[in-house]
Coordinates of C-alpha atoms and ligand atoms in Angstrom, one line a residue:
M5 CA 29.7 -13.4 -12.2
S6 CA 31.7 -11.2 -9.9
I7 CA 30.1 -8.6 -7.6
V8 CA 31.2 -5.2 -8.6
E9 CA 29.5 -2.9 -6.2
Y10 CA 27.3 -3.3 -3.1
R11 CA 24.5 -0.8 -2.8
A12 CA 22.6 -0.6 0.5
G13 CA 18.9 -1.0 -0.1
L14 CA 19.7 -2.1 -3.7
E15 CA 19.3 1.6 -4.6
G16 CA 19.4 2.0 -8.4
V17 CA 20.0 -1.8 -8.9
P18 CA 17.6 -3.2 -11.5
A19 CA 15.9 -6.2 -9.9
T20 CA 13.7 -7.2 -12.9
Q21 CA 12.5 -6.1 -16.4
S22 CA 8.9 -5.0 -16.3
A23 CA 6.4 -3.4 -18.7
I24 CA 3.8 -2.5 -16.0
S25 CA 4.6 1.0 -14.8
F26 CA 7.2 3.7 -15.3
V27 CA 8.4 6.6 -13.0
D28 CA 10.6 9.5 -14.0
G29 CA 11.5 10.9 -10.6
R30 CA 13.1 14.1 -11.9
Q31 CA 10.1 15.1 -14.1
G32 CA 7.5 13.8 -11.7
L33 CA 6.1 11.4 -14.3
L34 CA 4.1 8.2 -13.5
E35 CA 2.6 5.9 -16.2
Y36 CA 0.7 2.7 -15.9
R37 CA 1.2 0.6 -19.1
G38 CA 2.3 3.8 -20.8
I39 CA -0.7 5.9 -19.8
R40 CA -0.1 8.9 -17.5
I41 CA -1.5 8.7 -14.0
E42 CA -3.3 12.1 -14.5
E43 CA -5.2 10.6 -17.5
L44 CA -6.2 7.6 -15.5
A45 CA -7.2 9.6 -12.5
A46 CA -9.4 11.9 -14.6
H47 CA -11.0 9.3 -16.9
S48 CA -10.6 5.7 -15.6
T49 CA -12.0 3.8 -12.7
F50 CA -10.0 1.6 -10.2
L51 CA -11.3 -1.7 -11.7
E52 CA -10.6 -0.6 -15.2
T53 CA -7.1 0.5 -14.2
A54 CA -6.6 -2.8 -12.3
Y55 CA -7.5 -4.7 -15.5
L56 CA -5.1 -2.5 -17.5
L57 CA -2.3 -3.2 -15.0
I58 CA -2.9 -7.0 -14.7
W59 CA -3.8 -7.9 -18.3
G60 CA -1.7 -5.2 -20.1
E61 CA -4.4 -3.4 -22.1
L62 CA -7.5 -1.3 -21.4
P63 CA -10.6 -3.6 -21.5
N64 CA -13.3 -3.0 -24.1
Q65 CA -16.9 -2.4 -22.8
K66 CA -17.8 -6.1 -22.7
E67 CA -14.5 -7.1 -21.1
L68 CA -14.9 -4.5 -18.4
E69 CA -18.5 -5.4 -17.7
S70 CA -17.7 -9.1 -17.3
F71 CA -14.7 -8.3 -15.0
E72 CA -16.8 -6.0 -12.8
R73 CA -19.5 -8.7 -12.7
E74 CA -17.1 -11.4 -11.7
I75 CA -15.7 -9.2 -8.9
R76 CA -19.1 -8.3 -7.7
S77 CA -20.1 -11.9 -7.4
H78 CA -17.0 -12.8 -5.4
R79 CA -17.1 -10.1 -2.7
R80 CA -18.4 -12.3 0.0
I81 CA -16.0 -14.1 2.3
K82 CA -16.5 -17.5 3.7
Y83 CA -18.1 -17.6 7.2
R84 CA -15.1 -19.6 8.4
I85 CA -12.8 -16.7 7.5
R86 CA -15.2 -14.3 9.3
D87 CA -15.1 -16.7 12.3
M88 CA -11.3 -16.8 12.2
M89 CA -11.2 -13.0 12.1
K90 CA -13.6 -12.7 15.1
C91 CA -10.9 -14.4 17.1
F92 CA -8.3 -11.7 16.3
P93 CA -7.6 -9.3 19.2
E94 CA -9.6 -6.0 18.6
S95 CA -6.5 -4.1 19.7
G96 CA -4.5 -5.7 16.8
H97 CA -3.5 -3.5 13.8
P98 CA -5.8 -3.9 10.8
M99 CA -2.8 -4.5 8.6
D100 CA -1.9 -7.6 10.7
A101 CA -5.5 -8.7 10.5
L102 CA -5.4 -8.3 6.7
Q103 CA -2.1 -10.1 6.3
A104 CA -3.4 -13.1 8.3
S105 CA -6.8 -13.2 6.4
A106 CA -5.2 -12.8 3.0
A107 CA -2.9 -15.8 3.8
A108 CA -5.9 -17.7 5.1
L109 CA -7.5 -17.5 1.6
G110 CA -4.8 -19.9 0.5
L111 CA -6.2 -22.5 2.8
F112 CA -9.6 -22.4 1.1
Y113 CA -8.4 -22.0 -2.5
S114 CA -5.4 -24.3 -2.3
R115 CA -5.3 -25.8 -5.8
R116 CA -2.2 -24.3 -7.4
D117 CA -2.2 -24.3 -11.2
L118 CA -0.2 -21.2 -12.1
H119 CA 0.0 -22.0 -15.8
N120 CA -3.7 -22.3 -16.2
P121 CA -5.2 -18.9 -17.3
A122 CA -8.5 -19.7 -15.6
Y123 CA -6.8 -20.3 -12.3
V124 CA -4.9 -17.0 -12.6
R125 CA -8.1 -15.1 -13.5
A126 CA -10.0 -16.7 -10.5
A127 CA -7.2 -15.7 -8.1
V128 CA -7.1 -12.2 -9.5
V129 CA -10.8 -11.8 -9.1
R130 CA -11.0 -13.3 -5.6
L131 CA -8.2 -11.2 -4.3
L132 CA -9.5 -7.9 -5.7
A133 CA -13.0 -8.8 -4.6
K134 CA -12.4 -10.1 -1.1
I135 CA -9.6 -7.9 0.3
P136 CA -11.9 -4.9 0.8
T137 CA -14.5 -7.1 2.4
M138 CA -11.9 -8.4 4.9
V139 CA -10.7 -4.9 5.8
A140 CA -14.3 -3.7 6.4
A141 CA -15.2 -6.9 8.3
F142 CA -12.3 -6.5 10.7
Q143 CA -13.2 -2.8 11.3
L144 CA -16.8 -3.7 12.3
M145 CA -15.9 -6.8 14.3
R146 CA -13.3 -5.1 16.4
K147 CA -16.0 -2.7 17.5
G148 CA -18.2 -5.7 18.4
N149 CA -20.5 -5.5 15.4
D150 CA -21.3 -8.0 12.8
P151 CA -19.8 -7.4 9.3
V152 CA -22.0 -5.8 6.7
Q153 CA -22.6 -7.8 3.6
P154 CA -21.4 -6.4 0.3
R155 CA -24.1 -4.7 -1.8
D156 CA -24.2 -5.9 -5.4
D157 CA -25.8 -2.7 -6.7
L158 CA -22.8 -0.6 -5.6
G159 CA -19.6 0.0 -7.4
Y160 CA -16.2 -1.1 -6.0
A161 CA -15.4 2.1 -4.1
A162 CA -19.0 2.8 -3.0
N163 CA -19.4 -0.7 -1.7
F164 CA -16.3 -0.6 0.4
L165 CA -17.3 2.7 2.0
Y166 CA -20.8 1.3 2.5
M167 CA -19.4 -1.9 4.2
L168 CA -17.4 0.3 6.6
S169 CA -20.3 2.5 7.8
E170 CA -23.5 0.8 6.6
R171 CA -24.3 4.2 4.9
E172 CA -24.3 4.6 1.2
P173 CA -21.6 7.3 0.3
S174 CA -22.4 10.3 -1.9
P175 CA -21.4 9.9 -5.6
L176 CA -18.6 12.5 -5.0
A177 CA -17.2 10.6 -2.0
A178 CA -17.3 7.3 -3.9
R179 CA -15.7 8.8 -7.0
I180 CA -12.9 10.5 -5.0
F181 CA -12.2 7.3 -3.1
D182 CA -12.1 5.4 -6.4
V183 CA -9.5 7.9 -7.7
C184 CA -7.4 7.4 -4.5
L185 CA -7.4 3.6 -5.3
T186 CA -6.3 4.3 -8.8
L187 CA -3.4 6.5 -7.6
H188 CA -2.2 3.8 -5.2
A189 CA -2.6 0.9 -7.5
E190 CA 1.0 0.5 -8.7
H191 CA 4.4 2.0 -8.4
T192 CA 7.2 0.0 -10.0
I193 CA 9.5 -2.0 -7.8
N194 CA 9.0 -0.6 -4.3
A195 CA 9.6 -2.7 -1.1
S196 CA 6.2 -4.4 -1.0
T197 CA 6.2 -5.2 -4.8
F198 CA 9.7 -6.6 -4.5
S199 CA 8.5 -8.7 -1.6
A200 CA 5.6 -10.0 -3.8
M201 CA 7.9 -10.8 -6.6
V202 CA 10.4 -12.7 -4.5
T203 CA 7.5 -14.7 -3.0
A204 CA 6.0 -15.2 -6.5
S205 CA 9.3 -16.4 -7.9
T206 CA 9.1 -19.6 -5.7
F207 CA 5.8 -20.5 -7.5
T208 CA 3.9 -20.4 -4.2
D209 CA 0.2 -19.5 -4.3
P210 CA -1.0 -15.9 -5.0
Y211 CA -2.5 -15.6 -1.6
A212 CA 0.9 -16.0 0.0
V213 CA 2.3 -13.5 -2.5
I214 CA -0.3 -10.9 -1.4
A215 CA 0.1 -11.7 2.3
S216 CA 3.9 -11.2 2.1
A217 CA 3.4 -7.9 0.3
V218 CA 0.8 -6.7 2.9
G219 CA 3.3 -7.4 5.7
T220 CA 6.0 -5.4 3.9
L221 CA 3.6 -2.5 3.1
A222 CA 2.8 -2.2 6.9
G223 CA 6.1 -0.6 7.8
P224 CA 6.3 3.1 8.7
L225 CA 8.9 3.8 6.0
H226 CA 6.5 2.5 3.3
G227 CA 2.7 2.4 3.4
G228 CA 2.5 3.1 7.2
A229 CA 3.6 6.7 6.6
N230 CA 0.2 8.0 5.9
E231 CA -1.0 7.2 9.4
E232 CA 2.0 9.0 10.8
V233 CA 1.4 12.1 8.7
L234 CA -1.9 12.6 10.4
D235 CA -0.3 12.0 13.8
M236 CA 2.2 14.6 12.9
L237 CA -0.5 17.2 11.7
E238 CA -2.4 16.5 15.0
E239 CA 0.8 17.1 17.0
I240 CA 1.6 20.4 15.2
G241 CA -2.0 21.4 15.7
S242 CA -1.9 25.0 14.2
V243 CA -0.2 26.9 11.5
E244 CA 1.8 28.9 14.1
N245 CA 3.5 25.7 15.3
V246 CA 4.7 24.6 11.9
H247 CA 8.1 26.4 12.0
P248 CA 9.0 25.5 15.6
Y249 CA 8.0 21.9 14.9
L250 CA 10.1 21.7 11.8
E251 CA 13.1 23.3 13.4
R252 CA 12.9 20.9 16.3
A253 CA 12.5 17.9 14.0
L254 CA 15.4 18.9 11.8
D255 CA 17.6 19.5 14.8
Q256 CA 16.8 16.0 16.1
K257 CA 17.4 14.6 12.6
S258 CA 13.9 13.2 12.5
R259 CA 12.1 12.4 9.3
I260 CA 9.2 14.5 8.3
M261 CA 6.5 12.0 7.5
G262 CA 4.9 12.2 4.0
F263 CA 8.0 13.8 2.5
G264 CA 10.9 12.3 0.5
H265 CA 11.0 9.5 -1.9
R266 CA 13.7 7.1 -3.1
V267 CA 12.7 7.9 -6.7
Y268 CA 10.9 11.3 -6.9
K269 CA 13.1 14.3 -6.5
V270 CA 10.2 16.7 -7.2
K271 CA 6.6 16.6 -5.8
D272 CA 5.1 13.2 -6.4
P273 CA 2.4 13.6 -9.1
R274 CA 0.0 11.6 -7.0
A275 CA 0.4 14.1 -4.1
T276 CA -0.6 16.9 -6.6
I277 CA -3.7 15.0 -7.6
L278 CA -4.6 14.1 -4.0
Q279 CA -4.3 17.7 -3.0
Q280 CA -6.9 18.6 -5.7
L281 CA -9.2 15.9 -4.4
V282 CA -8.8 17.2 -0.8
E283 CA -9.9 20.6 -2.0
Q284 CA -12.9 19.1 -3.9
L285 CA -14.0 17.2 -0.8
F286 CA -13.7 20.4 1.4
Q287 CA -15.9 22.3 -1.0
E288 CA -18.6 19.6 -0.6
F289 CA -18.2 18.6 3.0
G290 CA -16.5 21.6 4.8
H291 CA -13.0 22.7 5.5
D292 CA -10.5 20.9 7.7
S293 CA -8.0 23.1 9.6
Y294 CA -5.3 20.3 9.3
Y295 CA -5.2 21.2 5.6
D296 CA -3.9 24.7 6.5
V297 CA -1.3 23.1 8.7
A298 CA -0.4 20.7 5.9
M299 CA 0.0 23.4 3.3
A300 CA 2.1 25.6 5.7
L301 CA 4.3 22.6 6.4
E302 CA 4.8 21.9 2.7
R303 CA 6.0 25.4 2.2
A304 CA 8.3 25.3 5.2
V305 CA 9.8 22.0 4.2
E306 CA 10.3 23.2 0.6
E307 CA 12.3 26.2 2.0
K308 CA 14.5 23.9 4.1
L309 CA 14.8 20.7 2.1
A310 CA 14.0 21.3 -1.6
H311 CA 17.8 21.3 -2.3
K312 CA 17.8 17.6 -1.2
G313 CA 14.9 16.8 -3.5
I314 CA 12.5 16.4 -0.5
Y315 CA 8.9 17.1 -1.5
P316 CA 5.5 15.6 -0.5
N317 CA 5.0 12.0 -1.5
V318 CA 1.7 10.1 -2.0
D319 CA 1.1 9.7 1.7
Y320 CA 1.1 13.4 2.5
Y321 CA -2.4 14.3 1.4
S322 CA -4.1 10.9 1.3
G323 CA -4.7 10.9 5.1
L324 CA -6.6 14.2 4.8
V325 CA -8.9 12.7 2.1
Y326 CA -9.6 9.6 4.2
R327 CA -10.1 11.6 7.4
K328 CA -12.8 13.7 5.6
L329 CA -14.4 10.5 4.4
G330 CA -14.7 9.4 8.1
I331 CA -12.2 6.6 7.8
P332 CA -10.2 5.7 11.0
K333 CA -6.5 6.4 10.8
D334 CA -5.3 2.8 11.2
L335 CA -7.3 1.8 8.1
F336 CA -5.3 4.1 5.9
T337 CA -2.6 1.5 5.2
P338 CA -5.1 -1.3 4.6
I339 CA -6.8 1.0 2.0
F340 CA -3.4 1.4 0.4
A341 CA -3.2 -2.4 0.3
I342 CA -6.7 -2.7 -1.3
A343 CA -5.4 -0.5 -4.1
R344 CA -2.0 -2.0 -4.4
V345 CA -3.3 -5.6 -4.7
A346 CA -3.8 -4.6 -8.4
G347 CA -0.1 -3.8 -8.9
W348 CA 1.1 -6.8 -6.8
L349 CA -1.1 -9.1 -9.0
A350 CA 0.2 -7.5 -12.2
H351 CA 3.8 -8.2 -11.0
W352 CA 2.8 -11.7 -9.8
R353 CA 1.5 -12.5 -13.3
E354 CA 4.6 -11.0 -15.0
Q355 CA 6.9 -12.9 -12.7
I356 CA 5.4 -16.3 -13.1
Y357 CA 5.3 -16.0 -16.9
E358 CA 9.0 -15.3 -17.1
N359 CA 10.3 -16.7 -13.9
R360 CA 13.7 -17.1 -12.3
I361 CA 13.7 -17.6 -8.6
F362 CA 15.3 -14.7 -6.8
R363 CA 18.6 -15.7 -5.2
P364 CA 20.9 -12.7 -4.8
T365 CA 24.2 -13.0 -3.2
Q366 CA 25.8 -11.2 -0.2
I367 CA 29.1 -9.8 0.9
Y368 CA 30.1 -11.7 4.0
T369 CA 31.4 -9.5 6.8
G370 CA 31.6 -12.0 9.7
L371 CA 34.3 -14.1 11.2
H372 CA 35.9 -17.4 10.0
E373 CA 37.5 -20.4 11.7
C374 CA 36.1 -19.5 15.2
P375 CA 36.5 -22.1 18.0
Y376 CA 33.4 -23.5 19.7
V377 CA 33.8 -22.3 23.4
P378 CA 32.2 -24.6 26.0
I379 CA 29.3 -22.9 27.8
T380 CA 31.1 -22.9 31.2
E381 CA 33.9 -20.9 29.7
R382 CA 31.9 -18.2 28.0
Q383 CA 32.0 -14.5 29.2
M384 CA 28.9 -12.4 29.6
N385 CA 28.5 -10.8 26.2
G386 CA 27.0 -7.7 27.7
A387 CA 23.5 -7.9 26.0
Q388 CA 20.8 -7.3 28.6
F389 CA 17.3 -8.4 27.8
S390 CA 14.2 -7.2 29.6
T391 CA 11.3 -9.6 30.1
A392 CA 8.8 -6.8 30.2
E393 CA 7.8 -7.5 26.6
Y394 CA 6.6 -11.0 27.5
S395 CA 4.4 -10.0 30.5
S396 CA 1.1 -10.7 28.8
Ligands
LIG18 N1 12.4 14.4 6.3 C1 13.6 15.0 6.5 N2 14.7 14.6 5.8 C2 14.6 13.6 4.9 C3 13.4 13.0 4.6 C4 12.2 13.4 5.4 N3 11.1 12.8 5.2 N4 13.6 12.1 3.7 C5 14.8 12.1 3.3 N5 15.5 13.1 4.1 C6 16.9 13.5 4.0 C7 17.8 12.5 4.7 O1 17.9 12.9 6.1 C8 19.1 12.6 3.9 O2 19.7 13.7 4.3 P1 21.4 13.7 4.4 O3 21.8 13.4 3.0 O4 21.7 15.1 4.8 O5 21.7 12.7 5.3 C9 18.6 12.8 2.5 O6 17.3 13.4 2.6 C10 18.4 11.5 1.7 O7 17.7 10.6 2.5 P2 17.7 9.0 2.2 O8 17.4 8.3 3.5 O9 19.0 8.6 1.5 O10 16.6 8.9 1.2 P3 15.9 7.5 0.9 O11 15.7 7.5 -0.6 O12 16.6 6.3 1.4 O13 14.5 7.6 1.7 C11 12.3 7.5 2.3 C12 13.3 7.5 1.1 C13 12.5 6.3 3.1 C14 10.9 7.5 1.7 C15 12.5 8.8 3.1 O14 12.3 10.0 2.4 C16 11.6 8.8 4.4 O15 11.9 8.2 5.4 N6 10.5 9.6 4.3 C17 9.5 9.7 5.4 C18 8.6 8.4 5.4 C19 7.6 8.5 4.3 O16 7.0 9.5 4.0 N7 7.5 7.3 3.6 C20 6.6 7.1 2.5 C21 7.3 7.0 1.2 S1 6.2 6.8 -0.1 C22 5.7 5.2 0.0 O17 6.3 4.3 0.5 C23 4.4 4.9 -0.6

């Protein structure tokens, strides 16, 4: 096969065939297994949506109940994983803690039998069940507290919020958080899903697949953007500062966090739903002035950048929801990961059932036939390294 065209970032290059989700970036349409995200946000739950994504069809009542029951009974994490997590530095980012703990699951559940449906089911259940517990455990342990045990009488979203604060959330808070998980559960072949698929294609274990995806999601151009959105809103501080901030950012050619998307050239449908959730939360728990700043910035960005197809993406309003729920900023991306585990697992399953190991090619731009210069004859190459980074 000859290479016809190189596209940086593989933009527009199909990397796989998939029946899991569909995005039309011009119409602002997102479907999971053919069902519109608006329908799922209004009527489904995160676990039902996860089942749909992973197994391909909506479960009937009995199937859903048994899936929920299995997940409930696997929420606890082994004390040795908790002990390992206790040794993590409390200053470390929770995404790094999550990546390490997800990978550690592979040490405890090491039997790899990818073609056995029971093994696949158990891995799906374990990952969906334990990832929220690990995120909540690290949050409490880094503050010097013992982790809170999961509560079997609470649903998936309510239990996570409970494990974070030891307080049972209101039904509205739990429902809104559950919808947030549904909205973040899957989004075609983005960077972290691609990472999961590449890892899956080697037939390694699913814990390594999820760990590699978590590491990819952590970057500020991907899942990490929602933290930066809140930093930005804090920096802007008031509606009056929106225009000066934007002018300055555009002059400096900085990215406005929470705006722009490789696929969507209109407002991300998930941002629209999240904005409605923000408003519901404010009606129940009181207004947040950062929302006024966010809306003013959205209008200002639209005036300046709509011609480039730059509109709010999923990260723009999610931070305001989580802030109102009392969730610390650096847990926003781990929460994204809790949700996206569903999509990553769906792609893992799809990949291993019709696998071909990923092995793309490259266009070599380096030198050829270079001599090996003895060390005594080499010139300084000009690179200066500081040792400050290694001081601790
Ligand atoms: N703010 C200002 N300008 C932007 C932004 C932004 N957020 N995003 C894109 N642009 C501009 C670029 O400067 C470029 O302008 P130019 O053509 O005049 O040079 C044009 O829009 C196209 O930009 P690209 O970099 O080609 O767009 P790409 O598709 O590669 O980038 C990305 C997508 C990485 C998400 C980008 O929009 C961005 O950096 N956004 C901010 C970070 C963010 O919110 N990430 C979360 C994405 S959603 C998710 O991962 C879950």
